Amino acid sequence: MNVVVCLKQVPGTTEVKIDPQTNTLIRQGIENIINPLDSYALEEGVRIRERYGGKVTAISMGPPQAEEMLKEAISLGADGAVLLSDRDFAGADTWATAGTLAAGVRKLQQTDIVICGRQTLDGDTGQVGPEVAEMLGIPFVAYVSRIEEMAEGYIRVQRMVEDGHEIIESPLPAVITVVKEINTPRLPSLRGIAMSKRTVIPTWTAGELDIEQDKIGLAGSATRVVKIFFPQRDCQAEILQGDPESQAERLVSKLKEAGLV
Amino acid sequence: MGIRIELDSCVGCGSCVAVCPFDLLEIVDDKARVKEGCTLCGACYEACSYEAIQIDAIPEAEAASDSHRGIWVFAEARNGQLKEVAYELLSKGRELADSLDTELSAVCFGHDIAGIDRLIAGGADKVYLVDSPELNSNAEDLYTRQMVELIQQYQPEIVIAGATSLGRSFIPRVAAILGTGLTADCTALEIDNEKRLLLQTRPTFGGNIMATIICPVKRPQMSTVRPRVFKASAPDAGRQGQIIRVDFDREHITSKTRLLNFVEDITETVKIEEADIIVSGGRGLGKAENFQLLEELAAKLGAALGASRPPVDEGWLPYSHQVGQTGKTVCPRLYIACGISGAIQHLAGMQTSDIIVAINDDPNAPIFEAATYGIIGDLFKVVPMLIEKLKAQ
Amino acid sequence: MEHFLNDDQKTIKGLARRIAEERILPVRAELDEKEEFPWAIMKDLAEADMFRIFIPEEYEGLGGGCLGLCLVVEELSRICSGVAVSYAASALGCFILMDYGSDAQKQQYLPDIAAGKRLTAFALTEPTAGSDASAIRTTAEKVDGGYVLNGTKQFITNGGEAEIYTVIALTDKSRGARGASAFLVEKDTPGFSFGKKEKKMGIRASSTSELVFRNCLVSEENLIGKEGMGFIMTMKLLDRSRPGIGAQALGLAQGALEATVDYARQRVQFGHPIIAQPVVQDMLADMAIHVEAARALVYAAARTVDSEVKSFTEESAMAKVFASDVAMKVATDAVQICGGAGYMKDYPIEKMMRDAKITQIYEGSNQVLRNAIAIELRKRKARTE
């Protein structure tokens, strides 16, 4: 099986705190990591290779420093990686990102399955996976919680829905997004770390991909951000005073007033 | 490229650096400099007191189509039952349609769906109904193709759907095929009348930062909205509307994937999203066994049991109880948060509850900012007292 | 304090720390409570290639040597000594094979050990033979095609869980210490069974059991090296592995120190955190100094083992004695500083004190080792006269 895993490098925390005095961001020591939900995608890819043989390639669209994250992917079991990086990719919305990733996957050729994480920590839209599928013209299944069986041109999966799960079969190649219930990602191995130091990760620029200039980056995005603001939370709670007994009493009387007890 | 620093005006104060959510500004040699990847969001422009930042509107490659009109709401149904989110979106859609002075339509796929006229009472002027046994289970491939066909035929300017597991997986595919913009998990929708634009606001960075997004050129402008973000208004039985039955073209609309089986998950007796009262526990509970205390309180109140993410990650409670960004969004009449600090990701899932009670021993816990009533104390003392007082009622 | 580790060593240490914090920390209290062998963690260590560190490259290892092993043991022990010793003992159980085994024997066993598929154990101690190792009674009688083992081993770490055992038995009772030989015995060999699993004060996640040999036949191929080499190989083995015990003690002391500082910073009495009290500061400073000294000694001994130096009995004994005494003192002081909370099982400190004690006892009790060090001193003085 030729597996391609889409990874995104994200800031190490979403705890982007706001200084209440100045209403500005406090950013200390935020390093970049593999989007946590993508780790499950990578782990599943490696498990597919362990079970069925083949190759796992990690792919990412990002700035040059995303190469670090791709090296980490190799230490976690990916056989190779490729970075899609170009000034012109910057500022992309999910649609332009999906187009770029799809062009990267096409260039890799002979892919049996593309695996993405359910959503990212920073954008959290969960849109790139399904959009890549449509751009590649291949089937798509979301929220996969278990791969039951794979064979040449065929996959059967279990996927989560709100009130239970469904069993879906699909031809391959296909794109799937996975949820964290699917596995427990492994830690890097020493040989993996050694290999990641040796592996050369190619960077493909816009010119090397088969995609029109007007479909990438900010220019290729269908949406634009027009405003950024920090959510105001200025309602303060009414603090019920006293010892636990009086606090409980006061609360019960409030709830009675509201007709809840 | 659309953003410029006027070096003469810039004093290198760094205010812009602090507000950029994407960390794309830096001070070099006492002057601000923009790194690659700027999305022209304008946060720095607002922050600069020296008018040293210029942002040019990007000239759009084309103008927005003038022929797209009307607002559509995808009215999701499962097994013949319309979901609540349909009515929530119709209420909002009605507001937006009135603002744009245009029609609101509901789009419905399924088989033998009960109560279609309630969609009209809920605000729709038209209902596009595609009825076929094949559409009964949510066959996403079929939904995707059918939706694309309808949109291409009738050309709405705005399409809104619920950010349910169905919505979040097939709507992006529709957007990709149509080559248009989609904004997921919106928490607010407004209209810019002048430009006939939908202003889509959504949380990013786990809810720490809100972004307002537009789709200036491509049509339709598409959004998904989480259930229980908007409230459904009271139905108006007197409303008039039209139900348009569209034939399901079995030949043309096919699916590559096949649903073999659906297995229902029957774990909780009270479904947390439907509960009027929720008692919820966080990391402050300490261990799995301590949830028994909350179960007792919940039983006394006839409430469902919820949890923030840490107890679920620790395995103290199954995922179906998780409230928050990566869990369920709830909007009960009463939400009691015990030992929950109130991280943004959790608040995202419950802050619209009618009454929020927070019990936490940390007076600085952010939950107190969202709560209606706060009790600063040891939950292991307060909750038993609460149970006692309720017994005495 | 900077110890100038190279990149590979830093990688090993960093990865071991991650495994310890992400996989061991959440379960250490439960493993201790239930006396459960940490199989899941052994699997995590195997997947991360940690068992390859002490195996030479020719046998699918990474050839990391003694310092590499010590760095891993230190990091694991900082979180849980019981888990750390389960890993370390598997190194102990295959060193004799590695140093004296034939190529065929090494090919047969080492790759699986390197992959962490099979754990090992070293079996010397018997009811009659602890510090006095030469008082062992287990015999290995030469018969046609092999040896028949008879006897009982006591207090064997990884006993019952390991699959491969390096057993020291007497092939020639008349020659005393020179009559012992080393054998590889696999679990499930007929005549080889396990006796009781001990209930211990500390390192309760580690499995300590009796091995029982009743007419257990092993083939000639299972003899490692030559007959009669048993004790010499054992002495060399223990010299090699003692820095590892030093590392176990060191890691524990480090963990205890960190937990105590954290506690002292937030425990407020008399209006101030107790870390503001001079008596507490005094104790903490001494703890910190001793931990650093132990680290320096353990790393120096490990580096010596890895170098061309032929004999390092003294160095490795010193590292083990010092680090284990430090661990016991630091852990005890840790409980003292944490006070009532330190005594309660809700906090991880009391476990560290229980875990520390054994490091002063096994692999050569500190009394025996002090004797050995003194003998070396005497020898040296005698030579310069």
PDB file of N, CA and C in Angstrom, chain C residues 313-384:
ATOM      1  N   THR C 313      36.750  -2.333  38.549  1.00  0.00           N
ATOM      2  CA  THR C 313      36.005  -2.826  39.706  1.00  0.00           C
ATOM      3  C   THR C 313      35.757  -1.713  40.707  1.00  0.00           C
ATOM      4  N   GLU C 314      36.833  -0.987  41.040  1.00  0.00           N
ATOM      5  CA  GLU C 314      36.743   0.045  42.062  1.00  0.00           C
ATOM      6  C   GLU C 314      35.784   1.156  41.649  1.00  0.00           C
ATOM      7  N   GLU C 315      35.984   1.662  40.421  1.00  0.00           N
ATOM      8  CA  GLU C 315      35.167   2.797  39.945  1.00  0.00           C
ATOM      9  C   GLU C 315      33.704   2.453  39.971  1.00  0.00           C
ATOM     10  N   SER C 316      33.360   1.264  39.456  1.00  0.00           N
ATOM     11  CA  SER C 316      31.934   0.969  39.355  1.00  0.00           C
ATOM     12  C   SER C 316      31.358   0.683  40.740  1.00  0.00           C
ATOM     13  N   ALA C 317      32.174   0.108  41.623  1.00  0.00           N
ATOM     14  CA  ALA C 317      31.672  -0.110  42.981  1.00  0.00           C
ATOM     15  C   ALA C 317      31.421   1.225  43.673  1.00  0.00           C
ATOM     16  N   MET C 318      32.344   2.162  43.501  1.00  0.00           N
ATOM     17  CA  MET C 318      32.193   3.470  44.138  1.00  0.00           C
ATOM     18  C   MET C 318      30.927   4.169  43.651  1.00  0.00           C
ATOM     19  N   ALA C 319      30.714   4.105  42.345  1.00  0.00           N
ATOM     20  CA  ALA C 319      29.533   4.780  41.797  1.00  0.00           C
ATOM     21  C   ALA C 319      28.267   4.203  42.396  1.00  0.00           C
ATOM     22  N   LYS C 320      28.207   2.885  42.469  1.00  0.00           N
ATOM     23  CA  LYS C 320      27.009   2.227  42.996  1.00  0.00           C
ATOM     24  C   LYS C 320      26.822   2.549  44.474  1.00  0.00           C
ATOM     25  N   VAL C 321      27.871   2.439  45.260  1.00  0.00           N
ATOM     26  CA  VAL C 321      27.758   2.684  46.699  1.00  0.00           C
ATOM     27  C   VAL C 321      27.306   4.114  46.962  1.00  0.00           C
ATOM     28  N   PHE C 322      27.986   5.051  46.334  1.00  0.00           N
ATOM     29  CA  PHE C 322      27.696   6.456  46.591  1.00  0.00           C
ATOM     30  C   PHE C 322      26.283   6.815  46.148  1.00  0.00           C
ATOM     31  N   ALA C 323      25.948   6.453  44.916  1.00  0.00           N
ATOM     32  CA  ALA C 323      24.633   6.832  44.392  1.00  0.00           C
ATOM     33  C   ALA C 323      23.512   6.209  45.211  1.00  0.00           C
ATOM     34  N   SER C 324      23.690   4.951  45.630  1.00  0.00           N
ATOM     35  CA  SER C 324      22.606   4.307  46.378  1.00  0.00           C
ATOM     36  C   SER C 324      22.467   4.920  47.768  1.00  0.00           C
ATOM     37  N   ASP C 325      23.572   5.237  48.405  1.00  0.00           N
ATOM     38  CA  ASP C 325      23.478   5.896  49.709  1.00  0.00           C
ATOM     39  C   ASP C 325      22.821   7.264  49.549  1.00  0.00           C
ATOM     40  N   VAL C 326      23.174   7.968  48.472  1.00  0.00           N
ATOM     41  CA  VAL C 326      22.547   9.271  48.210  1.00  0.00           C
ATOM     42  C   VAL C 326      21.046   9.098  48.015  1.00  0.00           C
ATOM     43  N   ALA C 327      20.678   8.082  47.236  1.00  0.00           N
ATOM     44  CA  ALA C 327      19.254   7.879  46.955  1.00  0.00           C
ATOM     45  C   ALA C 327      18.487   7.659  48.249  1.00  0.00           C
ATOM     46  N   MET C 328      19.019   6.824  49.121  1.00  0.00           N
ATOM     47  CA  MET C 328      18.316   6.535  50.370  1.00  0.00           C
ATOM     48  C   MET C 328      18.193   7.791  51.212  1.00  0.00           C
ATOM     49  N   LYS C 329      19.277   8.536  51.304  1.00  0.00           N
ATOM     50  CA  LYS C 329      19.252   9.754  52.127  1.00  0.00           C
ATOM     51  C   LYS C 329      18.318  10.794  51.524  1.00  0.00           C
ATOM     52  N   VAL C 330      18.424  11.003  50.225  1.00  0.00           N
ATOM     53  CA  VAL C 330      17.589  12.023  49.574  1.00  0.00           C
ATOM     54  C   VAL C 330      16.120  11.647  49.686  1.00  0.00           C
ATOM     55  N   ALA C 331      15.812  10.369  49.459  1.00  0.00           N
ATOM     56  CA  ALA C 331      14.404   9.958  49.522  1.00  0.00           C
ATOM     57  C   ALA C 331      13.868  10.113  50.940  1.00  0.00           C
ATOM     58  N   THR C 332      14.669   9.767  51.926  1.00  0.00           N
ATOM     59  CA  THR C 332      14.233   9.903  53.311  1.00  0.00           C
ATOM     60  C   THR C 332      14.028  11.378  53.660  1.00  0.00           C
ATOM     61  N   ASP C 333      14.976  12.216  53.273  1.00  0.00           N
ATOM     62  CA  ASP C 333      14.827  13.656  53.521  1.00  0.00           C
ATOM     63  C   ASP C 333      13.626  14.214  52.774  1.00  0.00           C
ATOM     64  N   ALA C 334      13.366  13.646  51.588  1.00  0.00           N
ATOM     65  CA  ALA C 334      12.211  14.106  50.808  1.00  0.00           C
ATOM     66  C   ALA C 334      10.921  13.871  51.580  1.00  0.00           C
ATOM     67  N   VAL C 335      10.789  12.681  52.153  1.00  0.00           N
ATOM     68  CA  VAL C 335       9.592  12.386  52.940  1.00  0.00           C
ATOM     69  C   VAL C 335       9.524  13.343  54.125  1.00  0.00           C
ATOM     70  N   GLN C 336      10.672  13.582  54.744  1.00  0.00           N
ATOM     71  CA  GLN C 336      10.713  14.463  55.921  1.00  0.00           C
ATOM     72  C   GLN C 336      10.241  15.862  55.581  1.00  0.00           C
ATOM     73  N   ILE C 337      10.771  16.384  54.473  1.00  0.00           N
ATOM     74  CA  ILE C 337      10.391  17.760  54.095  1.00  0.00           C
ATOM     75  C   ILE C 337       8.922  17.828  53.715  1.00  0.00           C
ATOM     76  N   CYS C 338       8.449  16.809  53.012  1.00  0.00           N
ATOM     77  CA  CYS C 338       7.041  16.833  52.611  1.00  0.00           C
ATOM     78  C   CYS C 338       6.121  16.495  53.768  1.00  0.00           C
ATOM     79  N   GLY C 339       6.698  16.083  54.864  1.00  0.00           N
ATOM     80  CA  GLY C 339       5.919  15.898  56.092  1.00  0.00           C
ATOM     81  C   GLY C 339       4.818  14.871  55.960  1.00  0.00           C
ATOM     82  N   GLY C 340       3.679  15.206  56.540  1.00  0.00           N
ATOM     83  CA  GLY C 340       2.545  14.277  56.518  1.00  0.00           C
ATOM     84  C   GLY C 340       2.187  13.862  55.104  1.00  0.00           C
ATOM     85  N   ALA C 341       2.154  14.849  54.208  1.00  0.00           N
ATOM     86  CA  ALA C 341       1.817  14.532  52.822  1.00  0.00           C
ATOM     87  C   ALA C 341       2.817  13.541  52.248  1.00  0.00           C
ATOM     88  N   GLY C 342       4.091  13.693  52.614  1.00  0.00           N
ATOM     89  CA  GLY C 342       5.119  12.792  52.098  1.00  0.00           C
ATOM     90  C   GLY C 342       4.889  11.361  52.513  1.00  0.00           C
ATOM     91  N   TYR C 343       4.241  11.180  53.633  1.00  0.00           N
ATOM     92  CA  TYR C 343       4.011   9.844  54.174  1.00  0.00           C
ATOM     93  C   TYR C 343       2.841   9.147  53.512  1.00  0.00           C
ATOM     94  N   MET C 344       1.936   9.921  52.898  1.00  0.00           N
ATOM     95  CA  MET C 344       0.698   9.368  52.353  1.00  0.00           C
ATOM     96  C   MET C 344       0.869   8.828  50.946  1.00  0.00           C
ATOM     97  N   LYS C 345       0.153   7.742  50.674  1.00  0.00           N
ATOM     98  CA  LYS C 345       0.271   7.131  49.351  1.00  0.00           C
ATOM     99  C   LYS C 345      -0.283   7.990  48.230  1.00  0.00           C
ATOM    100  N   ASP C 346      -1.042   9.013  48.584  1.00  0.00           N
ATOM    101  CA  ASP C 346      -1.548   9.914  47.547  1.00  0.00           C
ATOM    102  C   ASP C 346      -0.420  10.671  46.857  1.00  0.00           C
ATOM    103  N   TYR C 347       0.701  10.800  47.537  1.00  0.00           N
ATOM    104  CA  TYR C 347       1.847  11.488  46.952  1.00  0.00           C
ATOM    105  C   TYR C 347       2.900  10.448  46.558  1.00  0.00           C
ATOM    106  N   PRO C 348       3.703  10.762  45.530  1.00  0.00           N
ATOM    107  CA  PRO C 348       4.645   9.756  45.028  1.00  0.00           C
ATOM    108  C   PRO C 348       5.898   9.600  45.883  1.00  0.00           C
ATOM    109  N   ILE C 349       6.065  10.413  46.925  1.00  0.00           N
ATOM    110  CA  ILE C 349       7.328  10.447  47.668  1.00  0.00           C
ATOM    111  C   ILE C 349       7.597   9.189  48.486  1.00  0.00           C
ATOM    112  N   GLU C 350       6.559   8.677  49.158  1.00  0.00           N
ATOM    113  CA  GLU C 350       6.821   7.543  50.054  1.00  0.00           C
ATOM    114  C   GLU C 350       7.282   6.325  49.247  1.00  0.00           C
ATOM    115  N   LYS C 351       6.765   6.227  48.041  1.00  0.00           N
ATOM    116  CA  LYS C 351       7.191   5.107  47.174  1.00  0.00           C
ATOM    117  C   LYS C 351       8.687   5.220  46.874  1.00  0.00           C
ATOM    118  N   MET C 352       9.147   6.439  46.684  1.00  0.00           N
ATOM    119  CA  MET C 352      10.567   6.610  46.349  1.00  0.00           C
ATOM    120  C   MET C 352      11.438   6.144  47.507  1.00  0.00           C
ATOM    121  N   MET C 353      10.999   6.421  48.731  1.00  0.00           N
ATOM    122  CA  MET C 353      11.789   5.981  49.885  1.00  0.00           C
ATOM    123  C   MET C 353      11.798   4.455  49.964  1.00  0.00           C
ATOM    124  N   ARG C 354      10.653   3.838  49.707  1.00  0.00           N
ATOM    125  CA  ARG C 354      10.602   2.378  49.736  1.00  0.00           C
ATOM    126  C   ARG C 354      11.440   1.779  48.613  1.00  0.00           C
ATOM    127  N   ASP C 355      11.423   2.459  47.454  1.00  0.00           N
ATOM    128  CA  ASP C 355      12.165   1.951  46.296  1.00  0.00           C
ATOM    129  C   ASP C 355      13.671   2.104  46.473  1.00  0.00           C
ATOM    130  N   ALA C 356      14.081   3.124  47.219  1.00  0.00           N
ATOM    131  CA  ALA C 356      15.515   3.430  47.296  1.00  0.00           C
ATOM    132  C   ALA C 356      16.308   2.357  48.026  1.00  0.00           C
ATOM    133  N   LYS C 357      15.690   1.761  49.033  1.00  0.00           N
ATOM    134  CA  LYS C 357      16.455   0.872  49.928  1.00  0.00           C
ATOM    135  C   LYS C 357      17.195  -0.235  49.202  1.00  0.00           C
ATOM    136  N   ILE C 358      16.536  -0.861  48.263  1.00  0.00           N
ATOM    137  CA  ILE C 358      17.120  -2.018  47.591  1.00  0.00           C
ATOM    138  C   ILE C 358      18.426  -1.680  46.866  1.00  0.00           C
ATOM    139  N   THR C 359      18.568  -0.437  46.440  1.00  0.00           N
ATOM    140  CA  THR C 359      19.781  -0.095  45.680  1.00  0.00           C
ATOM    141  C   THR C 359      21.022  -0.186  46.563  1.00  0.00           C
ATOM    142  N   GLN C 360      20.831  -0.118  47.874  1.00  0.00           N
ATOM    143  CA  GLN C 360      21.986  -0.263  48.768  1.00  0.00           C
ATOM    144  C   GLN C 360      22.299  -1.739  49.033  1.00  0.00           C
ATOM    145  N   ILE C 361      21.381  -2.613  48.639  1.00  0.00           N
ATOM    146  CA  ILE C 361      21.476  -4.029  48.986  1.00  0.00           C
ATOM    147  C   ILE C 361      21.896  -4.912  47.821  1.00  0.00           C
ATOM    148  N   TYR C 362      21.185  -4.784  46.682  1.00  0.00           N
ATOM    149  CA  TYR C 362      21.485  -5.771  45.635  1.00  0.00           C
ATOM    150  C   TYR C 362      22.659  -5.391  44.741  1.00  0.00           C
ATOM    151  N   GLU C 363      23.032  -6.374  43.922  1.00  0.00           N
ATOM    152  CA  GLU C 363      24.217  -6.273  43.073  1.00  0.00           C
ATOM    153  C   GLU C 363      25.461  -5.929  43.872  1.00  0.00           C
ATOM    154  N   GLY C 364      25.560  -6.583  44.981  1.00  0.00           N
ATOM    155  CA  GLY C 364      26.695  -6.309  45.872  1.00  0.00           C
ATOM    156  C   GLY C 364      26.230  -5.328  46.920  1.00  0.00           C
ATOM    157  N   SER C 365      26.045  -5.818  48.143  1.00  0.00           N
ATOM    158  CA  SER C 365      25.585  -4.888  49.170  1.00  0.00           C
ATOM    159  C   SER C 365      26.682  -3.847  49.375  1.00  0.00           C
ATOM    160  N   ASN C 366      26.293  -2.676  49.847  1.00  0.00           N
ATOM    161  CA  ASN C 366      27.282  -1.601  50.014  1.00  0.00           C
ATOM    162  C   ASN C 366      28.380  -1.978  50.998  1.00  0.00           C
ATOM    163  N   GLN C 367      28.073  -2.894  51.948  1.00  0.00           N
ATOM    164  CA  GLN C 367      29.115  -3.326  52.888  1.00  0.00           C
ATOM    165  C   GLN C 367      30.170  -4.153  52.157  1.00  0.00           C
ATOM    166  N   VAL C 368      29.696  -5.111  51.357  1.00  0.00           N
ATOM    167  CA  VAL C 368      30.627  -5.958  50.601  1.00  0.00           C
ATOM    168  C   VAL C 368      31.467  -5.099  49.649  1.00  0.00           C
ATOM    169  N   LEU C 369      30.823  -4.140  49.029  1.00  0.00           N
ATOM    170  CA  LEU C 369      31.535  -3.298  48.060  1.00  0.00           C
ATOM    171  C   LEU C 369      32.566  -2.413  48.751  1.00  0.00           C
ATOM    172  N   ARG C 370      32.228  -1.935  49.930  1.00  0.00           N
ATOM    173  CA  ARG C 370      33.222  -1.135  50.657  1.00  0.00           C
ATOM    174  C   ARG C 370      34.444  -1.982  50.965  1.00  0.00           C
ATOM    175  N   ASN C 371      34.191  -3.234  51.351  1.00  0.00           N
ATOM    176  CA  ASN C 371      35.315  -4.156  51.562  1.00  0.00           C
ATOM    177  C   ASN C 371      36.157  -4.242  50.306  1.00  0.00           C
ATOM    178  N   ALA C 372      35.487  -4.441  49.195  1.00  0.00           N
ATOM    179  CA  ALA C 372      36.208  -4.613  47.934  1.00  0.00           C
ATOM    180  C   ALA C 372      37.036  -3.378  47.609  1.00  0.00           C
ATOM    181  N   ILE C 373      36.453  -2.204  47.843  1.00  0.00           N
ATOM    182  CA  ILE C 373      37.181  -0.962  47.574  1.00  0.00           C
ATOM    183  C   ILE C 373      38.397  -0.868  48.483  1.00  0.00           C
ATOM    184  N   ALA C 374      38.202  -1.249  49.751  1.00  0.00           N
ATOM    185  CA  ALA C 374      39.305  -1.183  50.709  1.00  0.00           C
ATOM    186  C   ALA C 374      40.437  -2.110  50.298  1.00  0.00           C
ATOM    187  N   ILE C 375      40.045  -3.282  49.782  1.00  0.00           N
ATOM    188  CA  ILE C 375      41.075  -4.231  49.324  1.00  0.00           C
ATOM    189  C   ILE C 375      41.898  -3.617  48.199  1.00  0.00           C
ATOM    190  N   GLU C 376      41.210  -2.930  47.276  1.00  0.00           N
ATOM    191  CA  GLU C 376      41.943  -2.269  46.193  1.00  0.00           C
ATOM    192  C   GLU C 376      42.904  -1.223  46.732  1.00  0.00           C
ATOM    193  N   LEU C 377      42.447  -0.495  47.752  1.00  0.00           N
ATOM    194  CA  LEU C 377      43.312   0.525  48.353  1.00  0.00           C
ATOM    195  C   LEU C 377      44.545  -0.109  48.964  1.00  0.00           C
ATOM    196  N   ARG C 378      44.322  -1.224  49.692  1.00  0.00           N
ATOM    197  CA  ARG C 378      45.447  -1.929  50.304  1.00  0.00           C
ATOM    198  C   ARG C 378      46.429  -2.378  49.262  1.00  0.00           C
ATOM    199  N   LYS C 379      45.896  -2.963  48.170  1.00  0.00           N
ATOM    200  CA  LYS C 379      46.786  -3.463  47.115  1.00  0.00           C
ATOM    201  C   LYS C 379      47.658  -2.344  46.586  1.00  0.00           C
ATOM    202  N   ARG C 380      47.043  -1.205  46.369  1.00  0.00           N
ATOM    203  CA  ARG C 380      47.790  -0.079  45.763  1.00  0.00           C
ATOM    204  C   ARG C 380      48.896   0.378  46.699  1.00  0.00           C
ATOM    205  N   LYS C 381      48.526   0.560  47.966  1.00  0.00           N
ATOM    206  CA  LYS C 381      49.510   1.030  48.935  1.00  0.00           C
ATOM    207  C   LYS C 381      50.662   0.049  48.999  1.00  0.00           C
ATOM    208  N   ALA C 382      50.294  -1.247  49.013  1.00  0.00           N
ATOM    209  CA  ALA C 382      51.346  -2.265  49.107  1.00  0.00           C
ATOM    210  C   ALA C 382      52.305  -2.155  47.931  1.00  0.00           C
ATOM    211  N   ARG C 383      51.770  -1.830  46.740  1.00  0.00           N
ATOM    212  CA  ARG C 383      52.662  -1.820  45.558  1.00  0.00           C
ATOM    213  C   ARG C 383      53.639  -0.658  45.574  1.00  0.00           C
ATOM    214  N   THR C 384      53.251   0.456  46.168  1.00  0.00           N
ATOM    215  CA  THR C 384      54.175   1.596  46.103  1.00  0.00           C
ATOM    216  C   THR C 384      55.275   1.526  47.162  1.00  0.00           C
TER     217      THR C 384
END
